[in-house]
Coordinates of C-alpha atoms in Angstrom, one line a residue:
X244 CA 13.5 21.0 -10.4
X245 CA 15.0 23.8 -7.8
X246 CA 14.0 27.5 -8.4
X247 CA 17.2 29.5 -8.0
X248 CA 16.9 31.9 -5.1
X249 CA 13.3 31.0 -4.5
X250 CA 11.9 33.9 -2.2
X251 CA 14.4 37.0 -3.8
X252 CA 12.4 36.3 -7.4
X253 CA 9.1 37.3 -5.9
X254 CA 8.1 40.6 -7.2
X255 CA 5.7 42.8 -5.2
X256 CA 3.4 44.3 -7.9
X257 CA 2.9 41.3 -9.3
X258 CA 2.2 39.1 -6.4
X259 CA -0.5 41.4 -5.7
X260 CA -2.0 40.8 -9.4
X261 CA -1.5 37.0 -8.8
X262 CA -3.2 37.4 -5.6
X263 CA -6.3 39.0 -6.8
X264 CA -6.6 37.2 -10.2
X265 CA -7.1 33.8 -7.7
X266 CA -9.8 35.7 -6.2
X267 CA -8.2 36.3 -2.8
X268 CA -10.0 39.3 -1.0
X269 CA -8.7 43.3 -2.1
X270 CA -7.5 44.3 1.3
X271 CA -5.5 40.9 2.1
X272 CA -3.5 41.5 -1.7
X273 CA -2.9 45.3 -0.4
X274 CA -1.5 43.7 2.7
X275 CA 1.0 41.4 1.1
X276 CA 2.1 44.6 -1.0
X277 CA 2.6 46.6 2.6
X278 CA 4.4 43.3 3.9
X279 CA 6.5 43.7 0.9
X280 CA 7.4 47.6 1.0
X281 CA 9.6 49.8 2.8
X282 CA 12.4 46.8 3.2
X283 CA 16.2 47.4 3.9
X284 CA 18.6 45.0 4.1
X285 CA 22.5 45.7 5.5
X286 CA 25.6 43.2 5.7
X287 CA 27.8 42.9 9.2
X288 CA 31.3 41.2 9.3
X289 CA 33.0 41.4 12.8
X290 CA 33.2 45.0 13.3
X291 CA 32.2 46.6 9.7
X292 CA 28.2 47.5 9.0
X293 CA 27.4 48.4 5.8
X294 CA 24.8 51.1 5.4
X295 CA 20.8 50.2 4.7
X296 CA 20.0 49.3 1.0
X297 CA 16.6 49.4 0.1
X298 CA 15.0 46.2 -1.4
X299 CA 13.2 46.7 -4.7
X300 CA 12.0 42.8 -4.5
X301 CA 12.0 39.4 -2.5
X302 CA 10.2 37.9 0.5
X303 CA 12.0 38.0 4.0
X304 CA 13.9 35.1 5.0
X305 CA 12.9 33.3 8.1
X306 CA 8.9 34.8 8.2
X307 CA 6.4 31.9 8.9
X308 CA 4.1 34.3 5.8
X309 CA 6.9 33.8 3.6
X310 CA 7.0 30.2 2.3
X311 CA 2.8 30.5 2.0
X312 CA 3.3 33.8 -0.2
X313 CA 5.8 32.0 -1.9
X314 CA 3.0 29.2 -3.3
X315 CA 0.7 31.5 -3.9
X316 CA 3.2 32.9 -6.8
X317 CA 4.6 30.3 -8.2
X318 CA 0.9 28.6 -8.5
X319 CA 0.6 29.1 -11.9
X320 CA 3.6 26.5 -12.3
X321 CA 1.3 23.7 -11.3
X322 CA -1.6 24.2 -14.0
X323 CA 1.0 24.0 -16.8
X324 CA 0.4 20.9 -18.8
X325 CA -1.7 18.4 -16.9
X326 CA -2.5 20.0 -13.2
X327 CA -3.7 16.6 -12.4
X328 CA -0.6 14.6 -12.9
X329 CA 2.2 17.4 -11.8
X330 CA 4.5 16.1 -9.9
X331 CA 5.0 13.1 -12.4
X332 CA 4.2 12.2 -16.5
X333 CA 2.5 8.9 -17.1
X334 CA 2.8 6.8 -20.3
X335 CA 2.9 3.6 -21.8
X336 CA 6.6 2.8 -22.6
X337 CA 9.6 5.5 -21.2
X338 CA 10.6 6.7 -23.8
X339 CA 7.4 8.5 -23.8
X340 CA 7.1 9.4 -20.8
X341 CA 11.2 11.3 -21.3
X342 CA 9.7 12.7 -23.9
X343 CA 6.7 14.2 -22.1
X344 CA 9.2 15.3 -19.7
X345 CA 11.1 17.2 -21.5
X346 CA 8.7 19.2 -22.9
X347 CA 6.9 19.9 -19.8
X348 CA 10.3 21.4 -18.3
X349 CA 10.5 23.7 -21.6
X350 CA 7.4 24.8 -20.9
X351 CA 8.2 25.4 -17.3
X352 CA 11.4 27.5 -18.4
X353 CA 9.6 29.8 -20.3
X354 CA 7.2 30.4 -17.6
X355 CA 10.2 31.3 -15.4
X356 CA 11.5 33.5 -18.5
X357 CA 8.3 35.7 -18.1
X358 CA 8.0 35.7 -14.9
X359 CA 11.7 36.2 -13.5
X360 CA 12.1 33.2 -12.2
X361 CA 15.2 31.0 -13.1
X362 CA 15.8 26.8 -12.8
X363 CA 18.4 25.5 -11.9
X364 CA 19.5 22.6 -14.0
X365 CA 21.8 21.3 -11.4
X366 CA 19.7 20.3 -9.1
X367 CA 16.7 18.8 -11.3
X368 CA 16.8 15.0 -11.1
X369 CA 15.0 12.1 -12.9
X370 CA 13.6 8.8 -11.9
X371 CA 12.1 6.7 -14.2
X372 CA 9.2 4.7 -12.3
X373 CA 8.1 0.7 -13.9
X374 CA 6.9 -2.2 -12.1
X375 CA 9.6 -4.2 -14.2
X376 CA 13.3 -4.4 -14.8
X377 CA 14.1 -1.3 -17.2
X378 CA 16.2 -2.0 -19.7
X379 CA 17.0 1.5 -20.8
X380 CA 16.2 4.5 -19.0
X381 CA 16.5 7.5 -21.5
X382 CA 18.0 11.1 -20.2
X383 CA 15.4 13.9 -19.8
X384 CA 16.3 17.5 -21.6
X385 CA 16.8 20.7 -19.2
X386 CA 17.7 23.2 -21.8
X387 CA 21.0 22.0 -23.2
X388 CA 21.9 19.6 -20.6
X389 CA 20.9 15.8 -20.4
X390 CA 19.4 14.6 -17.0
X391 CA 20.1 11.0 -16.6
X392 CA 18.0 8.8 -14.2
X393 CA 19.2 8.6 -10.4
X394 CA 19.3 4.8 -8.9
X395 CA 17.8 6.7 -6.0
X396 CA 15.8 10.0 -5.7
X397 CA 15.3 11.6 -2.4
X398 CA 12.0 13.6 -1.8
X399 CA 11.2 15.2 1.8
X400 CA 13.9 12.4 3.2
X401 CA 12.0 9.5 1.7
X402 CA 14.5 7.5 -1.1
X403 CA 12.8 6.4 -3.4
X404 CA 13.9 3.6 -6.3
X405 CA 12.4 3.1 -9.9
X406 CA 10.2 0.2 -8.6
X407 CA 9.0 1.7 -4.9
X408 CA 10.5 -1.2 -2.9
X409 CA 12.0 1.4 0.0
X410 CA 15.0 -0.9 0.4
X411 CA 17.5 2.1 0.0
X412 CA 15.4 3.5 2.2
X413 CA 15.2 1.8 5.4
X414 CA 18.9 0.8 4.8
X415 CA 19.7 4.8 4.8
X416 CA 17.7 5.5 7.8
X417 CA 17.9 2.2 9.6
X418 CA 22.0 2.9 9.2
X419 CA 21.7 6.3 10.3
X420 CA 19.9 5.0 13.7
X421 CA 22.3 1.8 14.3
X422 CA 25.2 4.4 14.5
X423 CA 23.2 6.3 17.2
X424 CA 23.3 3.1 19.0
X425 CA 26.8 1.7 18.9
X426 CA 27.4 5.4 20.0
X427 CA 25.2 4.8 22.9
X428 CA 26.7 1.1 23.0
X429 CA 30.1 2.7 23.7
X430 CA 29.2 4.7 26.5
X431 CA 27.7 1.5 28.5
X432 CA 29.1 -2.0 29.8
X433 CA 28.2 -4.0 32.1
X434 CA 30.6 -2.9 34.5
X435 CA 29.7 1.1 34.0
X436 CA 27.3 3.8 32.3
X437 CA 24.2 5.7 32.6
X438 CA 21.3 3.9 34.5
X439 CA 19.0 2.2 32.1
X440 CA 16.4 4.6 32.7
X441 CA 18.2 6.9 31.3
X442 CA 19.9 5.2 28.0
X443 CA 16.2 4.2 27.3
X444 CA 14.7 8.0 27.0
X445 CA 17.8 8.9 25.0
X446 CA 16.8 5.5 22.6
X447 CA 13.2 6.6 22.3
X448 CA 14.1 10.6 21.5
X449 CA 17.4 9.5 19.2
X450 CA 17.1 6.0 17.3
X451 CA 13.0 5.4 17.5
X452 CA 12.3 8.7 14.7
X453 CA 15.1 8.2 13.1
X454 CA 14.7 4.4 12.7
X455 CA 10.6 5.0 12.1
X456 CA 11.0 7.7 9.5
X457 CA 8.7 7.7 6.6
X458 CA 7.1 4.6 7.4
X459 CA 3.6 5.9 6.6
X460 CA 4.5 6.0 3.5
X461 CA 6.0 2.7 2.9
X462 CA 4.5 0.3 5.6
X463 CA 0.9 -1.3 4.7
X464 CA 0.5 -3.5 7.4
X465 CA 1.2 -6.8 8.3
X466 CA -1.4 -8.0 5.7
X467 CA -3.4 -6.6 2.6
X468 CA -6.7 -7.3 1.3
X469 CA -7.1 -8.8 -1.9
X470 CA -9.0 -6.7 -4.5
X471 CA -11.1 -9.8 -5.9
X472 CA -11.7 -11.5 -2.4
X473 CA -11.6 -8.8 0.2
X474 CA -12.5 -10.6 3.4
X475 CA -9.3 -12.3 2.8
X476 CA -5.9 -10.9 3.5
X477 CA -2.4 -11.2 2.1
X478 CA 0.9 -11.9 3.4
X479 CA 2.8 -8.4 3.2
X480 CA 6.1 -8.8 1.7
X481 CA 8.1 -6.1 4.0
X482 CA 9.5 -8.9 6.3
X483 CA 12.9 -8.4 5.2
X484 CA 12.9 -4.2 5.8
X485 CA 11.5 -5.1 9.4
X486 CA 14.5 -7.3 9.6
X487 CA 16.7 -4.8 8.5
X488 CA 15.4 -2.5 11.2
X489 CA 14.9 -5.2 13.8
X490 CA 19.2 -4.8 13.6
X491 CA 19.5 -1.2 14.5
X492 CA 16.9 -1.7 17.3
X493 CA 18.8 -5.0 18.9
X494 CA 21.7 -2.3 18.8
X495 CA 20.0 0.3 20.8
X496 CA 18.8 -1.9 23.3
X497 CA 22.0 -3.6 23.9
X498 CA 22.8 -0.5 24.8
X499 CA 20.3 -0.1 27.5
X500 CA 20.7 -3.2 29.2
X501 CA 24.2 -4.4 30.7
X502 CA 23.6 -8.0 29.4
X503 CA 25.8 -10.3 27.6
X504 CA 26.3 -10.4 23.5
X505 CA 24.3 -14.3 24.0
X506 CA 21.4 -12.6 25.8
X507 CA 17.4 -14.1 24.1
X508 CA 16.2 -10.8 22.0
X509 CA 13.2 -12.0 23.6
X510 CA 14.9 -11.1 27.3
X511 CA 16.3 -7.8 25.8
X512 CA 12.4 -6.5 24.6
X513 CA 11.1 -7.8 28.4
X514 CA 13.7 -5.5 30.4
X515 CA 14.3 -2.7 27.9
X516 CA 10.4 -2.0 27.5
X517 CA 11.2 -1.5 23.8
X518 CA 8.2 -2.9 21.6
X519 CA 9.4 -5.0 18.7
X520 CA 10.0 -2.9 15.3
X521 CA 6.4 -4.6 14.1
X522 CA 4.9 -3.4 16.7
X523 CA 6.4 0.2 16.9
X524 CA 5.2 0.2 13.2
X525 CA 1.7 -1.2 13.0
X526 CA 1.1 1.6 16.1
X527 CA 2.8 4.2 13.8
X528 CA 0.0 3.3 11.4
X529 CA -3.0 3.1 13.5
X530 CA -1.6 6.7 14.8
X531 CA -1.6 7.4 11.2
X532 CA -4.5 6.4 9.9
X533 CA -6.2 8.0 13.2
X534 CA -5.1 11.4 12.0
X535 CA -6.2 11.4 8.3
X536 CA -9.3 10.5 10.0
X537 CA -9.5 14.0 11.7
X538 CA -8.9 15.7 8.4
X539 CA -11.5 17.0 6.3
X540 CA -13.1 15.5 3.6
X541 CA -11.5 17.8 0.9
X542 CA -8.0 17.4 1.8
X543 CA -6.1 15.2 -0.6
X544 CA -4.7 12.5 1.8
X545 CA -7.9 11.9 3.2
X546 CA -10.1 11.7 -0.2
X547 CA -7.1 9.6 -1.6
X548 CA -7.2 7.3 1.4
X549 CA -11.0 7.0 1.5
X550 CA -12.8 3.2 0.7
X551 CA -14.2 3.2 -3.1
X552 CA -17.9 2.5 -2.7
X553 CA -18.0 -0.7 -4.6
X554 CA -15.7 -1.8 -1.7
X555 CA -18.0 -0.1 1.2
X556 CA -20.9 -2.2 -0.6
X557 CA -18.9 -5.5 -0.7
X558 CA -17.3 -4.7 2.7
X559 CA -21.2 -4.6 4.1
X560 CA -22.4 -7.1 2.3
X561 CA -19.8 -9.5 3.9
X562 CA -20.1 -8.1 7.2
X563 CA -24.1 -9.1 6.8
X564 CA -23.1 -12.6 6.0
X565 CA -20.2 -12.5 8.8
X566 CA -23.4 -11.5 11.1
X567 CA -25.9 -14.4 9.7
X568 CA -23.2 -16.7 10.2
X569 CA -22.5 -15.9 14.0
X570 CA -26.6 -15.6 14.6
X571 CA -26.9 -19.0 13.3
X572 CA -24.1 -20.2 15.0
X573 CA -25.9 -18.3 18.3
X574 CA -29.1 -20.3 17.3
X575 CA -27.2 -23.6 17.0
X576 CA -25.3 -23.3 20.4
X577 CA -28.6 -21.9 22.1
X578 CA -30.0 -25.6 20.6
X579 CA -27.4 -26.8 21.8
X580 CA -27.5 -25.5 25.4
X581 CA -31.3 -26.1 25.8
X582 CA -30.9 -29.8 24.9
X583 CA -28.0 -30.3 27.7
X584 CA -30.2 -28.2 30.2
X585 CA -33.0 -30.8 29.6
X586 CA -30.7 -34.3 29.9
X587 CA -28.7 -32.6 33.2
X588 CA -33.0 -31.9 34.8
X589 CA -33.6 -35.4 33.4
X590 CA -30.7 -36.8 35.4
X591 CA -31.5 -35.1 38.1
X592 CA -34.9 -36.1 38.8
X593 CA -33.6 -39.6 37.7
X594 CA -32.0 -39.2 40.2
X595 CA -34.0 -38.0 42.6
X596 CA -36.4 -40.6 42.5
X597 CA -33.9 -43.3 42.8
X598 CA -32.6 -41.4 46.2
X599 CA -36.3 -41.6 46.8
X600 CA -36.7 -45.3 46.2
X601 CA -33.8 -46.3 48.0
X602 CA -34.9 -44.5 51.4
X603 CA -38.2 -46.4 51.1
X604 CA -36.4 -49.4 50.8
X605 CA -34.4 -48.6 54.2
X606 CA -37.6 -47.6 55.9
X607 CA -39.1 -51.0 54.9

């Protein structure tokens, strides 16, 4: 769901009463009323200015304050229904779950009602989320108008389909950076171009992000633990997405190289210095999960992302046996070693004496 005209609906008097009724301190609600106050807006086309008009309502437009002001009134919208489950309805079957939402966006419009805040139904969307093949996906109401479900729904430039594969996607983005390439393609031959120096900062600014977008949250690895056996991993099944990429990025550094169409992919990595797709995303990852180890412990990625402690407790307890394993193993090869340090002296002074038996024999 879209709020129409998002930061002109904010009213000043009662952003201050929303700011003090979530306990924020007296003088920092009295500064968002004097951020709001004395405003004038006025309209130029080519030569003609209009004269100042003062506005009664409405954040500024391009203010880094704005957006966070913004949240802080509309907060209310997320503790309607169930606060822990906003951003999606769970249920058994989905027709429930239509059902569900349908009443949580009439409940959301009469919020807006009382609060001057409109929807609009035009750009609300519905995706209908199951593990297996649906074979009817019921509308969802917005007032009068039926919302059927979308065969993809974009959010923050991730696509995402009923069953979370990501295959629409990487196809999307991995598209999007193959057509940067066979741009870049064009301006090189092997004849004439840019110097491969060059081509390859312009492949890592344009087709790398483009290509890597949203793989944090798509991209588990190249294995998973199992949940019933977790010292033991499982295949990931993402091979053919990284294939899919694995195209654009052949692309890109055809582009760098002047080499033949029947040049080794192997060759092209070598002299490009382009990591495979695999690897560019298992260090996107690591990055990754480096960073939500930096956050703090209340923030939701990093609670959300943090090891259960039946699995800390199993995790240790296998590490202990991992570690009793490779002592013994130490004893066994010390055993080992001690028992070929006393044959090799034994041959030795075998040895030895025979040298010694053999001079006396000369001497004699």
């Amino acid at each position: 769901m879209d709020i129409q005209g998002a930061f002109e609906t904010v009213l000043r008097n009662r952003l201050v009463l929303r700011l003090r009724e979530q306990g924020w301190p007296d003088h920092l609600a009295r500064w968002a009323g004097s951020f709001m106050s004395g405003r004038s807006a006025r309209v130029r086309y080519q030569d003609t200015l209009t004269p100042s008009s003062p506005l009664q309502c409405g954040l500024p437009q391009g203010s880094p304050v704005s957006p966070i002001l913004f949240l802080l009134y509309t907060e209310p919208i997320y503790r309607l229904g169930n606060p822990k489950a906003a951003l999606a309805i769970v249920g058994d079957t989905v027709d429930e779950t239509a059902a569900m939402a349908s009443s949580s966006i009439d409940e959301m419009v009469r919020w807006g009602a009382t609060n001057g805040v409109s929807f609009d139904s035009k750009k609300t969307e519905v995706m209908h989320f199951s593990r297996s093949k649906l074979r009817t996906a019921p509308a969802v109401r917005h007032g009068d108008i039926e919302k059927h479900p979308e065969s993809a729904l974009r959010w923050l430039g991730i696509w995402l389909d009923s069953r979370l594969s990501f295959r629409i996607h990487v196809e999307k983005w991995a598209a999007k950076a193959q057509a940067v390439a066979y741009h870049m393609r064009g301006l090189t031959t092997t004849k004439h171009g840019p110097l491969p120096a060059a081509v390859r900062n312009a492949v890592r600014a344009c087709v790398e992000p483009v290509l890597l977008y949203g793989a944090e949250a798509w991209y588990p690895g190249t294995t998973r633990p199992r949940r019933n056996q977790h010292i033991k991993d499982l295949s990931s099944s993402n091979q053919q997405l990284i294939q899919r990429m694995t195209k654009a990025m052949n692309q890109s550094m055809r582009a760098i190289l002047p080499v033949w169409k029947t040049t080794p992919i192997a060759a092209l990595h070598q002299e490009s210095g382009i990591p495979p797709v695999a690897q560019l995303l298992e260090a996107r990852r690591l990055r990754f999960s480096a960073r939500l180890k930096s956050l703090d412990e209340a923030q939701p990625l990093a609670s959300r992302t943090r090891l259960p402690a039946n699995l800390l407790t199993t995790t240790s307890s296998n590490e202990d046996i991992k570690h009793r394993q490779s002592a013994a193993s130490g004893h066994v090869f010390d055993a080992q070693m001690s028992s070929l340090r006393r044959a090799r002296d034994q041959s030795s002074s075998n040895n030895a004496s025979t040298k010694n038996k053999c001079h006396r024999c000369r001497q004699h």
